[in-house]
Short mmCIF file of C-alpha atoms and ligand atoms in Angstrom, two decimals:
data_model
loop_
_atom_site.label_atom_id
_atom_site.label_comp_id
_atom_site.label_asym_id
_atom_site.label_seq_id
_atom_site.Cartn_x
_atom_site.Cartn_y
_atom_site.Cartn_z
CA MET A 1 -3.51 14.48 -14.80
CA SER A 2 -6.36 11.96 -15.45
CA ALA A 3 -10.04 12.66 -15.05
CA PRO A 4 -11.23 13.09 -11.45
CA LEU A 5 -14.14 10.91 -10.20
CA VAL A 6 -14.81 12.64 -6.94
CA GLU A 7 -14.03 16.20 -6.00
CA VAL A 8 -14.39 17.41 -2.53
CA GLU A 9 -14.15 21.07 -1.61
CA GLY A 10 -14.23 22.84 1.72
CA LEU A 11 -15.93 19.91 3.37
CA ALA A 12 -16.87 20.42 7.07
CA VAL A 13 -18.64 18.11 9.47
CA ARG A 14 -19.42 19.38 12.94
CA PHE A 15 -21.09 17.29 15.66
CA PRO A 16 -22.96 18.95 18.47
CA VAL A 17 -21.60 18.47 21.98
CA HIS A 18 -24.27 18.18 24.71
CA SER A 19 -23.90 18.73 28.49
CA ARG A 20 -24.47 15.72 30.80
CA GLY A 21 -27.37 15.28 33.17
CA LEU A 22 -31.09 15.58 33.05
CA PHE A 23 -31.25 18.72 30.92
CA ARG A 24 -29.00 18.21 28.08
CA ARG A 25 -28.04 21.51 26.56
CA ARG A 26 -25.93 22.03 23.45
CA VAL A 27 -22.59 23.30 24.74
CA GLY A 28 -20.39 23.27 21.72
CA GLN A 29 -19.39 21.36 18.69
CA ILE A 30 -16.65 18.99 17.57
CA HIS A 31 -15.01 19.95 14.34
CA ALA A 32 -14.53 16.36 13.12
CA VAL A 33 -13.83 17.39 9.48
CA ASP A 34 -12.85 21.07 8.98
CA GLY A 35 -12.38 22.32 5.44
CA VAL A 36 -11.08 19.33 3.46
CA ASP A 37 -10.27 19.56 -0.27
CA LEU A 38 -9.61 16.32 -1.96
CA ARG A 39 -9.72 14.95 -5.47
CA LEU A 40 -9.79 11.31 -6.32
CA GLU A 41 -8.94 10.17 -9.81
CA ARG A 42 -10.74 7.36 -11.55
CA GLY A 43 -9.35 3.98 -10.64
CA GLU A 44 -6.80 5.20 -8.09
CA THR A 45 -6.41 4.34 -4.41
CA VAL A 46 -5.91 7.16 -1.95
CA GLY A 47 -4.86 6.14 1.50
CA LEU A 48 -6.12 8.25 4.44
CA VAL A 49 -4.05 8.05 7.63
CA GLY A 50 -3.84 9.80 10.94
CA GLU A 51 -4.18 9.12 14.68
CA SER A 52 -7.45 8.01 16.24
CA GLY A 53 -9.98 10.82 16.24
CA SER A 54 -8.51 12.78 13.38
CA GLY A 55 -11.61 12.49 11.37
CA LYS A 56 -10.87 9.82 8.84
CA THR A 57 -14.07 7.78 9.23
CA THR A 58 -16.19 10.95 9.36
CA LEU A 59 -14.60 12.26 6.16
CA GLY A 60 -15.20 8.94 4.36
CA ARG A 61 -18.77 8.71 5.52
CA ALA A 62 -19.47 12.32 4.77
CA ILE A 63 -18.53 11.75 1.06
CA LEU A 64 -21.04 8.85 1.08
CA ARG A 65 -23.67 11.03 2.64
CA ALA A 66 -23.75 8.77 5.67
CA VAL A 67 -23.19 11.61 8.19
CA PRO A 68 -24.68 15.09 7.81
CA VAL A 69 -22.33 17.59 6.15
CA SER A 70 -22.15 21.08 7.55
CA GLU A 71 -20.49 22.89 4.76
CA GLY A 72 -18.72 22.33 1.41
CA ARG A 73 -19.19 20.65 -1.92
CA ILE A 74 -18.95 17.02 -3.19
CA ARG A 75 -19.04 16.35 -6.92
CA PHE A 76 -19.00 13.03 -8.77
CA HIS A 77 -17.90 13.03 -12.42
CA LEU A 78 -19.78 10.06 -13.82
CA GLU A 79 -20.06 9.02 -17.49
CA GLU A 80 -23.66 10.31 -17.49
CA GLY A 81 -22.54 13.70 -16.24
CA GLU A 82 -21.51 15.72 -13.17
CA VAL A 83 -23.54 15.12 -9.93
CA ASP A 84 -23.69 17.56 -7.01
CA VAL A 85 -23.95 14.94 -4.29
CA LEU A 86 -24.91 17.32 -1.50
CA ALA A 87 -27.89 18.48 -3.61
CA LEU A 88 -29.37 15.05 -3.69
CA ALA A 89 -32.23 14.04 -1.43
CA GLY A 90 -34.98 11.58 -0.87
CA GLU A 91 -35.37 9.10 -3.81
CA ARG A 92 -32.66 10.65 -5.98
CA LEU A 93 -30.06 10.22 -3.11
CA ARG A 94 -31.23 6.64 -2.52
CA ARG A 95 -30.80 5.82 -6.20
CA PHE A 96 -27.40 7.48 -6.30
CA ARG A 97 -26.06 5.11 -3.59
CA ARG A 98 -25.39 2.49 -6.27
CA HIS A 99 -22.37 4.61 -7.26
CA MET A 100 -20.73 4.60 -3.83
CA GLN A 101 -20.46 2.06 -1.16
CA LEU A 102 -18.69 1.41 2.19
CA VAL A 103 -16.63 -1.56 3.35
CA PHE A 104 -16.61 -1.82 7.07
CA GLN A 105 -13.75 -2.52 9.49
CA ASP A 106 -15.34 -5.35 11.46
CA PRO A 107 -16.42 -8.26 9.41
CA TYR A 108 -18.01 -9.81 12.51
CA ALA A 109 -20.31 -6.98 13.48
CA SER A 110 -21.22 -5.73 9.94
CA LEU A 111 -22.93 -8.84 8.54
CA ASP A 112 -26.44 -9.65 9.67
CA PRO A 113 -26.17 -13.10 11.36
CA ARG A 114 -29.78 -14.05 10.38
CA MET A 115 -29.24 -13.63 6.58
CA THR A 116 -27.69 -16.02 4.26
CA VAL A 117 -24.50 -15.04 2.44
CA ARG A 118 -26.61 -14.88 -0.77
CA ASP A 119 -29.15 -12.53 0.75
CA ILE A 120 -26.40 -10.30 2.36
CA ILE A 121 -24.72 -9.89 -1.01
CA ALA A 122 -27.96 -9.45 -2.86
CA GLU A 123 -29.39 -6.82 -0.55
CA PRO A 124 -28.19 -3.63 -2.16
CA LEU A 125 -29.29 -4.90 -5.59
CA GLU A 126 -32.72 -5.76 -4.31
CA ALA A 127 -33.12 -2.58 -2.28
CA LEU A 128 -32.21 -0.46 -5.22
CA GLY A 129 -34.37 -2.48 -7.60
CA LEU A 130 -31.45 -2.95 -10.03
CA ALA A 131 -32.32 -6.51 -11.05
CA ALA A 132 -35.43 -7.48 -13.03
CA SER A 133 -35.91 -10.92 -11.55
CA ARG A 134 -34.78 -13.22 -8.70
CA ALA A 135 -32.90 -15.24 -11.30
CA GLU A 136 -30.97 -12.13 -12.44
CA VAL A 137 -30.08 -11.33 -8.78
CA ASP A 138 -28.84 -14.93 -8.30
CA GLU A 139 -26.82 -14.63 -11.45
CA ARG A 140 -25.23 -11.42 -10.36
CA VAL A 141 -24.55 -12.61 -6.81
CA ARG A 142 -22.78 -15.75 -8.08
CA GLU A 143 -20.67 -13.71 -10.50
CA ILE A 144 -19.44 -11.25 -7.88
CA ALA A 145 -18.97 -13.97 -5.24
CA GLN A 146 -16.68 -15.71 -7.64
CA ARG A 147 -14.78 -12.57 -8.41
CA CYS A 148 -14.35 -12.10 -4.66
CA ARG A 149 -13.17 -15.65 -4.34
CA ILE A 150 -16.10 -16.87 -2.31
CA ASN A 151 -17.01 -20.48 -2.85
CA VAL A 152 -20.50 -20.40 -4.46
CA GLU A 153 -21.47 -23.58 -2.68
CA TYR A 154 -21.43 -21.45 0.49
CA LEU A 155 -23.99 -18.92 -0.60
CA ARG A 156 -26.83 -20.61 1.36
CA ARG A 157 -24.92 -20.58 4.63
CA PHE A 158 -25.01 -17.98 7.38
CA PRO A 159 -22.04 -15.67 8.16
CA HIS A 160 -21.20 -17.37 11.48
CA ALA A 161 -19.80 -20.26 9.58
CA PHE A 162 -17.03 -18.17 8.11
CA SER A 163 -13.66 -16.84 9.21
CA GLY A 164 -12.87 -13.13 9.45
CA GLY A 165 -11.04 -13.07 6.04
CA GLN A 166 -14.02 -14.89 4.33
CA ARG A 167 -16.51 -12.51 5.99
CA GLN A 168 -14.48 -9.57 4.73
CA ARG A 169 -14.78 -11.04 1.18
CA ILE A 170 -18.61 -11.19 1.65
CA GLY A 171 -18.53 -7.50 2.76
CA ILE A 172 -16.50 -6.57 -0.37
CA ALA A 173 -18.78 -8.57 -2.66
CA ARG A 174 -21.75 -6.82 -1.16
CA ALA A 175 -20.22 -3.46 -1.65
CA LEU A 176 -19.39 -4.20 -5.32
CA VAL A 177 -22.48 -5.99 -6.30
CA CYS A 178 -24.10 -2.84 -7.79
CA ASN A 179 -20.94 -1.93 -9.75
CA PRO A 180 -20.13 1.24 -7.85
CA GLU A 181 -17.46 3.62 -9.19
CA PHE A 182 -16.36 4.58 -5.66
CA LEU A 183 -15.64 2.68 -2.46
CA VAL A 184 -14.68 3.91 0.97
CA LEU A 185 -12.85 1.16 2.78
CA ASP A 186 -12.71 1.95 6.55
CA GLU A 187 -9.84 -0.03 8.07
CA PRO A 188 -10.92 -3.14 6.07
CA VAL A 189 -8.05 -5.30 7.22
CA SER A 190 -7.37 -3.98 10.73
CA ALA A 191 -9.41 -6.68 12.39
CA LEU A 192 -7.93 -9.57 10.41
CA ASP A 193 -4.85 -11.71 11.08
CA VAL A 194 -1.71 -10.57 9.49
CA SER A 195 -1.59 -13.68 7.25
CA ILE A 196 -5.09 -12.85 5.96
CA GLN A 197 -4.43 -9.17 5.45
CA ALA A 198 -2.26 -9.65 2.41
CA ASP A 199 -4.95 -11.97 0.78
CA ILE A 200 -7.57 -9.28 1.10
CA LEU A 201 -5.24 -6.44 -0.12
CA ASN A 202 -4.36 -8.59 -3.16
CA LEU A 203 -8.03 -9.24 -3.81
CA LEU A 204 -8.83 -5.51 -3.59
CA MET A 205 -6.10 -4.69 -6.03
CA ASP A 206 -7.25 -7.36 -8.46
CA LEU A 207 -10.85 -6.16 -8.29
CA GLN A 208 -9.63 -2.61 -8.93
CA ASP A 209 -7.77 -3.74 -11.99
CA SER A 210 -10.95 -5.50 -13.29
CA PHE A 211 -13.46 -2.89 -12.50
CA GLY A 212 -11.59 0.43 -12.33
CA THR A 213 -13.17 1.17 -8.96
CA THR A 214 -11.77 4.25 -7.12
CA TYR A 215 -10.79 3.55 -3.45
CA LEU A 216 -10.56 5.79 -0.43
CA PHE A 217 -8.64 3.47 1.92
CA ILE A 218 -8.71 4.46 5.54
CA THR A 219 -6.11 2.95 7.80
CA HIS A 220 -3.99 3.65 10.83
CA ASP A 221 -1.32 1.24 9.44
CA LEU A 222 1.42 2.83 7.33
CA ALA A 223 2.62 -0.55 6.14
CA VAL A 224 -0.79 -1.35 4.72
CA VAL A 225 -1.05 2.05 3.06
CA GLY A 226 2.42 1.55 1.53
CA GLN A 227 1.12 -1.63 -0.12
CA ILE A 228 -2.08 -0.47 -1.57
CA ALA A 229 -2.28 3.33 -2.03
CA ARG A 230 -1.06 5.34 -5.01
CA ARG A 231 -1.32 8.56 -2.99
CA VAL A 232 -1.63 9.21 0.72
CA ALA A 233 -3.46 11.95 2.65
CA VAL A 234 -2.45 12.55 6.20
CA MET A 235 -5.18 13.96 8.55
CA TYR A 236 -4.77 15.79 11.80
CA LEU A 237 -7.74 17.10 13.89
CA GLY A 238 -10.11 17.32 10.89
CA ARG A 239 -7.66 18.73 8.30
CA ILE A 240 -5.45 17.29 5.65
CA VAL A 241 -1.98 18.30 6.48
CA GLU A 242 -0.04 16.51 3.72
CA LEU A 243 -0.96 14.73 0.45
CA ALA A 244 1.58 13.15 -1.80
CA PRO A 245 2.29 10.03 -3.92
CA THR A 246 2.90 7.19 -1.59
CA GLU A 247 6.63 6.63 -2.37
CA GLU A 248 7.28 10.31 -2.26
CA LEU A 249 5.57 10.59 1.14
CA PHE A 250 7.49 7.62 2.51
CA GLN A 251 10.81 8.97 1.29
CA ARG A 252 10.33 12.61 1.95
CA PRO A 253 7.62 13.37 4.47
CA LEU A 254 7.56 17.18 4.69
CA HIS A 255 4.91 18.06 7.39
CA PRO A 256 6.28 17.83 10.97
CA TYR A 257 3.26 15.74 11.90
CA THR A 258 3.92 13.25 9.13
CA ARG A 259 7.58 13.08 10.04
CA ALA A 260 6.59 12.31 13.66
CA LEU A 261 4.10 9.61 12.48
CA PHE A 262 6.95 7.90 10.53
CA SER A 263 9.44 8.15 13.23
CA ALA A 264 6.89 6.73 15.76
CA ILE A 265 6.75 3.54 13.87
CA PRO A 266 9.67 1.24 14.72
CA SER A 267 9.32 -0.84 11.66
CA LEU A 268 7.46 -0.62 8.38
CA GLU A 269 7.56 -4.31 7.68
CA PRO A 270 4.23 -5.41 6.30
CA GLY A 271 2.21 -7.08 8.91
CA ARG A 272 3.45 -5.05 11.82
CA SER A 273 0.24 -3.43 12.87
CA GLU A 274 0.58 -0.72 15.43
CA ARG A 275 -1.62 2.27 16.34
CA LEU A 276 -0.04 5.64 15.50
CA VAL A 277 0.75 7.21 18.83
CA LEU A 278 2.81 10.34 19.30
CA ALA A 279 4.19 12.21 22.20
CA GLY A 280 1.95 14.82 23.66
CA GLU A 281 -1.79 14.83 24.06
CA VAL A 282 -4.20 15.11 21.15
CA PRO A 283 -6.07 18.40 21.77
CA ASP A 284 -9.79 18.35 22.43
CA PRO A 285 -11.55 18.50 19.00
CA ALA A 286 -14.32 20.59 20.51
CA HIS A 287 -11.63 23.24 21.22
CA PRO A 288 -9.07 22.88 18.46
CA PRO A 289 -5.82 24.99 18.80
CA SER A 290 -5.78 28.28 16.89
CA GLY A 291 -3.58 28.75 13.79
CA CYS A 292 -1.94 25.61 12.91
CA ARG A 293 -3.70 22.86 14.72
CA PHE A 294 -0.52 21.04 15.31
CA HIS A 295 1.30 23.84 17.09
CA THR A 296 0.72 22.52 20.63
CA ARG A 297 2.81 19.37 19.68
CA CYS A 298 5.15 20.60 16.98
CA PRO A 299 8.78 20.81 17.87
CA PHE A 300 9.31 23.64 15.29
CA ALA A 301 6.33 25.83 16.19
CA ARG A 302 6.90 29.62 16.18
CA PRO A 303 4.60 32.55 17.11
CA ARG A 304 3.05 32.75 13.59
CA CYS A 305 1.92 29.14 13.98
CA ARG A 306 -0.38 30.07 16.77
CA GLU A 307 -2.06 32.85 14.88
CA GLU A 308 -2.31 31.82 11.26
CA PRO A 309 -3.74 28.54 9.89
CA PRO A 310 -1.37 27.24 7.14
CA GLU A 311 -3.04 26.57 3.72
CA LEU A 312 -2.46 23.16 2.00
CA ARG A 313 -0.03 24.24 -0.74
CA ALA A 314 2.07 22.53 -3.39
CA LEU A 315 5.81 22.25 -2.58
CA ALA A 316 6.22 19.87 -5.67
CA PRO A 317 3.46 19.66 -8.33
CA ASP A 318 1.81 16.72 -6.59
CA HIS A 319 3.12 17.08 -3.01
CA LEU A 320 0.86 19.33 -0.91
CA VAL A 321 1.78 20.38 2.68
CA ALA A 322 -0.01 22.53 5.25
CA CYS A 323 2.89 24.06 7.11
CA HIS A 324 4.19 27.74 7.10
CA PHE A 325 7.83 26.58 7.26
CA ALA A 326 7.88 23.46 5.20
CA GLU A 327 10.61 24.55 2.82
CA GLU A 328 12.91 25.54 5.63
CA LEU A 329 12.25 22.49 7.75
CA ALA A 330 12.49 20.03 4.85
CA PRO A 331 15.11 17.44 5.91
N1 ATP B 1 -21.60 10.59 15.61
C1 ATP B 1 -20.80 11.38 16.27
N2 ATP B 1 -21.12 12.20 17.22
C2 ATP B 1 -20.28 13.04 17.89
N3 ATP B 1 -18.94 13.00 17.68
C3 ATP B 1 -18.45 12.20 16.75
C4 ATP B 1 -19.34 11.29 16.06
N4 ATP B 1 -18.61 10.60 15.23
C5 ATP B 1 -17.29 11.00 15.34
N5 ATP B 1 -17.27 11.89 16.35
C6 ATP B 1 -16.06 12.65 16.80
O1 ATP B 1 -15.35 13.24 15.66
C7 ATP B 1 -13.99 13.11 15.71
C8 ATP B 1 -13.49 12.31 14.60
O2 ATP B 1 -13.89 10.99 14.64
P1 ATP B 1 -13.62 9.82 13.59
O3 ATP B 1 -14.29 8.61 14.06
O4 ATP B 1 -13.91 10.38 12.26
O5 ATP B 1 -12.01 9.65 13.72
P2 ATP B 1 -11.08 8.53 13.11
O6 ATP B 1 -9.88 9.23 12.44
O7 ATP B 1 -11.82 7.64 12.15
O8 ATP B 1 -10.67 7.66 14.29
P3 ATP B 1 -10.31 6.13 14.50
O9 ATP B 1 -8.91 6.01 14.00
O10 ATP B 1 -10.34 5.96 15.98
O11 ATP B 1 -11.31 5.36 13.72
C9 ATP B 1 -13.65 12.46 17.11
O12 ATP B 1 -13.46 13.39 17.96
C10 ATP B 1 -14.95 11.71 17.41
O13 ATP B 1 -15.11 11.56 18.84
S1 SF4 B 2 2.85 25.60 10.68
FE1 SF4 B 2 4.18 25.74 12.50
S2 SF4 B 2 3.19 24.48 14.11
FE2 SF4 B 2 2.35 23.96 12.08
S3 SF4 B 2 3.53 22.22 11.47
FE3 SF4 B 2 4.42 24.02 10.52
S4 SF4 B 2 5.99 24.62 11.96
FE4 SF4 B 2 4.71 23.17 13.03
MG1 MG B 3 -12.28 5.67 12.11
#
């Protein structure tokens, strides 16, 4: 196994739930991420899939310290040494941000319409004081723009002049301008036309080849994850229920939830983008089911499933599944 870049252990994010009305009281909490272990190797892409509300965005943002973490551990193994990311605060956390960046879903909402493309891309460099002069910033912006296939003639324009695909290139250039080791890409192609999606995925793969960046790629689209990810993690109600190399997961999904996800998709042709929707209601994340969280919808549930939460365990060396009966149920 190659060297890990990011190691996440027992990560939990809980959001408070307040009552409505004049006197808002705290009445409970949402377990958006609930005990996630995940290890990302240098230069790989891990896809993160699951239904809406399963906690994908929250997990990605928690690793970037963009939402408060309730519990757990996040470590980065950088060339200069190991960093305990949850121990960082203030100026040290701000400076660490050059190592990890986010690419947003919506290229229309995420770029400031009053800034030129040059200023949008330059902002992280300038904010972190990573360039000595304006000339150095310009040089770096031109270089990364070219790598992201943005016409440098356009750097003085404003984002409204660009199409969705071009805007997403700007978002990617901005995320990469500081040379981060790690990117969280939160549904980066979901808002784009199918014809543009492949361009952006190819660009991301080329950039990864050049820079060796590690990607956590969040998507609800299994066809997209099949194209870009080396491994895939499947989330359900805040937990990872299955993690395997992409091809292995597609050929032999073992968790009943993953199997349901695959059978819910009529076609895996690239470009068919459909929300993952399964039979049965998603339980309220403020009151998750006991034991295995999938037991209320699982066709194979038995009494033990209601009582005991299944551990994420290895059925093959790199194929992890959180189901008590995975061996028996394997198709
Ligand atoms: N800031 C917040 N405050 C309160 N609850 C939140 C907050 N952000 C997310 N949640 C809740 O946490 C749970 C996980 O949400 P999250 O956005 O991480 O899911 P997701 O898998 O990214 O969904 P989608 O596919 O719709 O983007 C949901 O129940 C959501 O309502
Ligand atoms: S542990 Fe039980 S409820 Fe959960 S997925 Fe396995 S069989 Fe279904
Ligand atoms: Mg999301």
